[in-house]
Coordinates of C-alpha atoms in Angstrom, one line a residue:
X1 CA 0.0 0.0 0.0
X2 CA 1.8 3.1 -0.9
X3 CA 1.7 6.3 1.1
X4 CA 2.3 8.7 -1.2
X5 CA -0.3 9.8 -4.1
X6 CA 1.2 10.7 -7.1
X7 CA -0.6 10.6 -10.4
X8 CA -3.3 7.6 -10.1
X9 CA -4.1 5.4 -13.5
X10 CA -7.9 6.0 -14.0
X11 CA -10.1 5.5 -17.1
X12 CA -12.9 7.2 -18.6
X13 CA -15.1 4.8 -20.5
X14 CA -17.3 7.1 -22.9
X15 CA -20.9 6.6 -22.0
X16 CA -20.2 4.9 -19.1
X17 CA -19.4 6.6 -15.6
X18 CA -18.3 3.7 -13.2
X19 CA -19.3 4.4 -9.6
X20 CA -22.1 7.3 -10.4
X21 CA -24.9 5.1 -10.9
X22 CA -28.0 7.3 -11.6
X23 CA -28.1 10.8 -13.8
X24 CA -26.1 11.5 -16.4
X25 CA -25.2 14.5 -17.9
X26 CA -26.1 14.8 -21.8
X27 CA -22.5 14.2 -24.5
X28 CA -21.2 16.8 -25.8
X29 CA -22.5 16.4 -30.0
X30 CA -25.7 15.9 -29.1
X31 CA -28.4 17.7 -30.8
X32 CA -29.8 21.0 -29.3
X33 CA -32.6 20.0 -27.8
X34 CA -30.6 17.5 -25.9
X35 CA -27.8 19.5 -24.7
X36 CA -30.0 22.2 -23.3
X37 CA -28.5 26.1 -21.8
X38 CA -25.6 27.7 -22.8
X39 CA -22.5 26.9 -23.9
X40 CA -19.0 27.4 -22.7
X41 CA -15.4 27.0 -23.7
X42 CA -13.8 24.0 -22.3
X43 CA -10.4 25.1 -22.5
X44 CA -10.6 28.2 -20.5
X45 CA -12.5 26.3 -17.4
X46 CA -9.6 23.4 -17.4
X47 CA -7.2 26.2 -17.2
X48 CA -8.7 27.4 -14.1
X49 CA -9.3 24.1 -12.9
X50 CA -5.3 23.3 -13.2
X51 CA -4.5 26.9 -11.0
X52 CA -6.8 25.5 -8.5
X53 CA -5.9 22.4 -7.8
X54 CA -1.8 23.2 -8.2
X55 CA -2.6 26.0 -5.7
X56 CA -4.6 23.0 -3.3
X57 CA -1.0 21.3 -3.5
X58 CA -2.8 18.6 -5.7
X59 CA 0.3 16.8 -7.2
X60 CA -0.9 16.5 -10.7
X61 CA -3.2 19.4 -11.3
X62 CA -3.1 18.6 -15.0
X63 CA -4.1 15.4 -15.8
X64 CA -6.5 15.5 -12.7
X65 CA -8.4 18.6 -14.3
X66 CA -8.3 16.7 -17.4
X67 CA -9.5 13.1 -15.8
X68 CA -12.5 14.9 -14.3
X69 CA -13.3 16.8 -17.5
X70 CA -13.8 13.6 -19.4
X71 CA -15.4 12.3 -16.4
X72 CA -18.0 14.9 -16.6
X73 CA -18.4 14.4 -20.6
X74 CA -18.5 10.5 -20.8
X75 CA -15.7 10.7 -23.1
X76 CA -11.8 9.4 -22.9
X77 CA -9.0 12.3 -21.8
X78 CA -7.3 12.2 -25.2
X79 CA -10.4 13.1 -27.0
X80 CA -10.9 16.3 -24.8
X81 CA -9.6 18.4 -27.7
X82 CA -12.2 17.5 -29.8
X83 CA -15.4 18.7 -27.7
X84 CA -14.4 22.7 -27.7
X85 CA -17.9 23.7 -25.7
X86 CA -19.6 22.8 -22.9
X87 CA -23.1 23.4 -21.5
X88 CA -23.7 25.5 -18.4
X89 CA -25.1 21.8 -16.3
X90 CA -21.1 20.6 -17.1
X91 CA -19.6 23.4 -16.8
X92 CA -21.3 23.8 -13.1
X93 CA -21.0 19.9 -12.2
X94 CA -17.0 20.0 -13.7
X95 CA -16.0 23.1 -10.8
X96 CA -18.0 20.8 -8.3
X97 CA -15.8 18.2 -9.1
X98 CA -12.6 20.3 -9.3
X99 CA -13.5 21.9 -5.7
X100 CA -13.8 18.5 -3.9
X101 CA -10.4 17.7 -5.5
X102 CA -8.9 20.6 -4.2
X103 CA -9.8 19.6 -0.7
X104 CA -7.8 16.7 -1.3
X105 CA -10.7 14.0 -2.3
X106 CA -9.1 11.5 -4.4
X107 CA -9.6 11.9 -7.7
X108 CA -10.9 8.1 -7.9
X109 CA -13.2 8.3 -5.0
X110 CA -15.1 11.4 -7.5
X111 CA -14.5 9.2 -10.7
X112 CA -15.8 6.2 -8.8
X113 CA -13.4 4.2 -11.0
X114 CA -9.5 3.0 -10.7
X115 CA -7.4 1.5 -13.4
X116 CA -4.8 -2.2 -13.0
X117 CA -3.4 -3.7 -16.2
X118 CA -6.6 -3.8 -18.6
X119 CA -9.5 -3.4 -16.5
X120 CA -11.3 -0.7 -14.5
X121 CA -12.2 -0.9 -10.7
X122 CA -15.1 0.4 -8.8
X123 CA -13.5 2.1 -5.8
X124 CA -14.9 4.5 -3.5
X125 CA -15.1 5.1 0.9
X126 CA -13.7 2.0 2.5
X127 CA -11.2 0.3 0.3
X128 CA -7.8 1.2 -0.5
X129 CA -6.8 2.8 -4.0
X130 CA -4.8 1.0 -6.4
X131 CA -1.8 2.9 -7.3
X132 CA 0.5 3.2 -10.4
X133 CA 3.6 1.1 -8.5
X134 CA 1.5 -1.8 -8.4
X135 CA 0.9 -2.0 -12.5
X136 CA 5.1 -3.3 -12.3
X137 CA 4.1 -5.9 -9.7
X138 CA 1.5 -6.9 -11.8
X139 CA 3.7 -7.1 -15.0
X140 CA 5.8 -9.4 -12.8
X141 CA 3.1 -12.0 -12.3
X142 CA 2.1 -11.8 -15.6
X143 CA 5.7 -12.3 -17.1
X144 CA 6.2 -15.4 -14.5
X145 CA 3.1 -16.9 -15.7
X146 CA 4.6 -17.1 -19.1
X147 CA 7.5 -18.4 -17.3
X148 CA 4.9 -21.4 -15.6
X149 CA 4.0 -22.9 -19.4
X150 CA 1.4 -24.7 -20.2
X151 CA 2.2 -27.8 -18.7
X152 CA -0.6 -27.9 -16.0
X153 CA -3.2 -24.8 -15.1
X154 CA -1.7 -22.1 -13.5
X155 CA -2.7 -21.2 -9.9
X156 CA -2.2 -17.8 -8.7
X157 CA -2.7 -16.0 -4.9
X158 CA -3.5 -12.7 -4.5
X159 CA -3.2 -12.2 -0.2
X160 CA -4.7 -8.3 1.3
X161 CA -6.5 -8.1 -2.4
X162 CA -8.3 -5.1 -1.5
X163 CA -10.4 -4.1 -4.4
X164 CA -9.2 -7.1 -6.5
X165 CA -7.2 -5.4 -8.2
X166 CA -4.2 -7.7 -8.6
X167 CA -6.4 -10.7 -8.8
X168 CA -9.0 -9.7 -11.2
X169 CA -6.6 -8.0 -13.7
X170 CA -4.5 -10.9 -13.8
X171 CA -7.4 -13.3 -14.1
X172 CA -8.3 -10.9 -17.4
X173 CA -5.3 -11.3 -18.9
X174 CA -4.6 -15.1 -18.2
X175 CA -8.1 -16.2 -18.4
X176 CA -6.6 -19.8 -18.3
X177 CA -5.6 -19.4 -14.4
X178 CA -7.0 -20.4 -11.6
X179 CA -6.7 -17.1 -9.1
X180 CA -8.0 -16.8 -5.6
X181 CA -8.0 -13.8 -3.8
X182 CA -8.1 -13.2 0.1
X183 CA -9.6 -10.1 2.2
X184 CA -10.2 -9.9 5.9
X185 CA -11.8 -6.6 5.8
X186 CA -15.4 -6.5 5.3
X187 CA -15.8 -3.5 3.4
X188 CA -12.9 -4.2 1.1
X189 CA -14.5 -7.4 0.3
X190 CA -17.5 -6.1 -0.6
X191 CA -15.4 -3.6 -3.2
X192 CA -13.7 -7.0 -4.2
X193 CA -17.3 -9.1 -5.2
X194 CA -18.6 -5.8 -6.7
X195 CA -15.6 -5.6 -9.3
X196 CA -15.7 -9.4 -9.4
X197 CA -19.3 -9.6 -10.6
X198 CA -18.8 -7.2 -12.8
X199 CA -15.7 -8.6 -15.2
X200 CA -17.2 -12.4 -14.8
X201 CA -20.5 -10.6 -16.2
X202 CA -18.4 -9.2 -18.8
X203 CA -16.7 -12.9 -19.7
X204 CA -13.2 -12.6 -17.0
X205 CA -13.0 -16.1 -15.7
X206 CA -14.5 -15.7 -12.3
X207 CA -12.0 -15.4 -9.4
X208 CA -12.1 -17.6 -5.7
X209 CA -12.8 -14.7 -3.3
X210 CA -11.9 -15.9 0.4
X211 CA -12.7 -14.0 3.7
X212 CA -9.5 -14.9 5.8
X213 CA -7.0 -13.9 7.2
X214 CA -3.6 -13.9 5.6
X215 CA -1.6 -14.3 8.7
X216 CA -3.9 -17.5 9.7
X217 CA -1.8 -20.7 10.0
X218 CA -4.4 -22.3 8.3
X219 CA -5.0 -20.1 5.8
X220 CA -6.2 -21.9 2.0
X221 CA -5.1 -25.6 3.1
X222 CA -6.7 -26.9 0.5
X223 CA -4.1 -25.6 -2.0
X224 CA -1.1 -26.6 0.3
X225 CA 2.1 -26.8 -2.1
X226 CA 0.1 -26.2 -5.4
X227 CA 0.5 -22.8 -5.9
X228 CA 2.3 -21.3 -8.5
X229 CA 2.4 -17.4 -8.1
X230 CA 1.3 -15.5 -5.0
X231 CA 1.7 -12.1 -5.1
X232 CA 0.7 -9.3 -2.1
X233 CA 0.1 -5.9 -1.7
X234 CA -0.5 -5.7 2.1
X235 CA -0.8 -2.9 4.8
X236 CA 3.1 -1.8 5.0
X237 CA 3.3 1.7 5.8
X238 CA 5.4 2.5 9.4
X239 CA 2.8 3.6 11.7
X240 CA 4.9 7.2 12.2
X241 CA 4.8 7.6 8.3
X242 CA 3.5 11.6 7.2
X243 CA 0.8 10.9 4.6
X244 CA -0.6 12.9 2.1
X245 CA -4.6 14.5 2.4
X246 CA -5.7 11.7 0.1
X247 CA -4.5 8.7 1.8
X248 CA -4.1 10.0 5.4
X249 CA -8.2 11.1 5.6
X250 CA -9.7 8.8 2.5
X251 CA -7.9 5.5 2.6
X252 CA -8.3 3.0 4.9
X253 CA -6.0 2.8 7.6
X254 CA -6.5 -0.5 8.4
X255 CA -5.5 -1.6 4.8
X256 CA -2.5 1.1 5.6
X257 CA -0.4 0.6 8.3
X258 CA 1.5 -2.3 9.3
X259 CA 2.6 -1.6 12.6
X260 CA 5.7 0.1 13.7
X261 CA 8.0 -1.4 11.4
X262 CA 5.5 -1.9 8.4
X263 CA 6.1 -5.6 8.7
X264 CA 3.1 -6.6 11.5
X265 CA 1.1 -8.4 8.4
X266 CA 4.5 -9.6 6.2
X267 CA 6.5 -11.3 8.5
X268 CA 3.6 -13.5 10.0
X269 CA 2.4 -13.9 6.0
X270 CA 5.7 -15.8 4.8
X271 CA 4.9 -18.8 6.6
X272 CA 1.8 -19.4 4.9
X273 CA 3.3 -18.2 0.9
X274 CA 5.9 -20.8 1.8
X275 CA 3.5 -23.5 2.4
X276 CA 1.5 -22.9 -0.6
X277 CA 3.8 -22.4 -2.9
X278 CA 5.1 -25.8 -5.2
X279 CA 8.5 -26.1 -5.6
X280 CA 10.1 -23.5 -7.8
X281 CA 6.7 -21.3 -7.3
X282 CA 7.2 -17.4 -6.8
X283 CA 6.3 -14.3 -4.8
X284 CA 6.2 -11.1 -5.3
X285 CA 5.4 -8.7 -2.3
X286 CA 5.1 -4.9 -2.3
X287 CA 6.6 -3.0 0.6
X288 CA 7.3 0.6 1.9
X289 CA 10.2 2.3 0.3
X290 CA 11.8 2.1 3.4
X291 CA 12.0 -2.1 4.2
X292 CA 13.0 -3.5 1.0
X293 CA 16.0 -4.8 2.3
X294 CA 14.3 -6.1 5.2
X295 CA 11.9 -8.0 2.9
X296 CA 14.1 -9.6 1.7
X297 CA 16.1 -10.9 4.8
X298 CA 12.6 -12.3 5.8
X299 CA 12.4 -14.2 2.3
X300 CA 16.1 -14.9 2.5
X301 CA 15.3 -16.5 6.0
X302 CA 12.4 -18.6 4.9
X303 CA 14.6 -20.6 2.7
X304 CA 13.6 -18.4 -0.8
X305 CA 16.1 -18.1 -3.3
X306 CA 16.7 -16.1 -6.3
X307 CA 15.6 -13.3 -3.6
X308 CA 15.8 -9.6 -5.9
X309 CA 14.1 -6.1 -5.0
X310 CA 12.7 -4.1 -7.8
X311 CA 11.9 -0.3 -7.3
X312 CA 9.2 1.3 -8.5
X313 CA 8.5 4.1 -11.2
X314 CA 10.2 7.0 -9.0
X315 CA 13.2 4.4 -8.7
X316 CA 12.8 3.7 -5.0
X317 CA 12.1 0.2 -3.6
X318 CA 9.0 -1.3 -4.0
X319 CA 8.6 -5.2 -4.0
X320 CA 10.6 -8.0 -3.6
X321 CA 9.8 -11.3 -5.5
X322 CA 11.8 -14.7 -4.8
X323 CA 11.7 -18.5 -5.5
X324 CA 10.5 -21.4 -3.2
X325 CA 13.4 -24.0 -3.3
X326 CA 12.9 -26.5 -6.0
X327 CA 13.2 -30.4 -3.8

């Protein structure tokens, strides 16, 4: 779980405004007695937008102006140059957005939608945000499975899965694997099932979704040394970490923190990725910037091998993966 914001994958899909179920605001190019009141620049109101949000300390004042613009029109962010004028009803609900962003709301929590690998999340109050860093984690898993063959079905782990977003993105992409994915918290299951529904409605290969506890000895017994991948993003952040607005007041702390060293959910985790991994199987788990090194010496400890840390997009360290001894 990263504790820092900086600029957040999110999509917008036109026509479609994930996590704002209900009224819709009409498309820009529709006729004139669709699109009713008067129009306005777009251009001019994004430019105010950016000033606002840089001046609220937003991070990336830019692209966020821009996400919620195309939010606002149903259309994607590079198409924004082609819709020139809005109506007065955008206009007033795109400054509405813009303000709540500026008080530090996270820009996914107003989109209602979060981006991992291929697919869009719903996320919103009560599970944690997927962030950018994770997409390399994820490119991992993906780039192992190839590694896996053909040879038998794959079976991936996703442990802390939050919104699903590990899980569900790499069932998508290898919708030959059998993925399970478990969450303690209540709420962040709920998100999980939500997002699950959805992409199995869509044609995903549904994913396992367990309600357990990742540090529980007898956690997924039934897949005891079949495992091929597990991969984790859990609660890492030092408890005396300085957050920014958007994850110290809208994430979860609970899917946060992990106690005063960061390592209160990894180090009682290993025991269980060691038992379900086969032979040769892999892990990759995510970590604060701060404990890679650590990670590692807990892998190292365990008996992995092939033990490496990988940093993340702003070069710092980010997640460690490593190889259950073959027998």
């Amino acid at each position: 779980m990263g504790n820092s914001w900086g600029t957040p994958r999110t999509r917008v899909v036109p026509g479609r405004r994930p996590g704002t179920e209900g009224s819709r605001l009409p498309l820009i190019g529709k006729s004139s007695g669709e699109a009713a009141g008067h129009r306005a620049p777009l251009r001019p109101a994004i430019r105010e937008a950016i000033a606002i949000l840089e001046s609220a300390g937003v991070h990336s004042p830019g692209a966020d102006a821009e996400y919620l613009a195309a939010h606002v029109l149903g259309v994607d962010r590079m198409r924004l140059a082609l819709v020139p004028m809005v109506t007065a009803d955008q206009l007033e609900e795109f400054r509405k957005l813009v303000a709540r962003r500026a008080e530090r709301v996270p820009l996914q929590h107003l989109t209602g939608t979060a981006a991992m690998g291929e697919i869009d999340l719903a996320v919103g109050p009560g599970v944690f945000i997927p962030r950018p860093e994770t997409e390399l984690l994820f490119a991992w898993a993906l780039a192992q499975l190839e590694a896996v063959g053909h040879a038998h079905q794959p079976v991936v782990v996703d442990l802390c899965t939050g919104s699903g977003a590990l899980a569900l993105a790499i069932a998508h992409a290898r919708p030959d694997a059998q993925v399970h994915a478990v969450e303690l918290d209540t709420e962040a299951l709920a998100w999980a099932r939500r997002n699950a529904l959805q992409l199995a409605d869509e044609g995903d290969t549904p994913i396992d979704l367990h309600a357990a506890d990742v540090t529980d000895p007898t956690l997924l017994t039934q897949l005891t040394g079949m495992v091929d991948i597990v991969v984790s993003n859990p609660p890492y952040i030092p408890e005396a970490a300085i957050l920014d607005p958007e994850v110290a007041d809208h994430d979860p702390h609970r899917a946060l923190f992990g106690g005063p060293d960061g390592l209160s959910v990894i180090r009682p985790m290993i025991p269980n990725i060691t038992r379900l991994l086969r032979p040769g199987g892999a892990v990759a788990i995510e970590h604060d910037d701060t404990n890679g090194s650590d990670v590692a010496a807990l892998l190292t400890a365990a008996g992995f091998t092939s033990v490496i840390e990988h940093p993340d997009l702003a070069g710092k360290p980010r997640f460690v993966v490593a190889h259950r001894i073959l027998d």
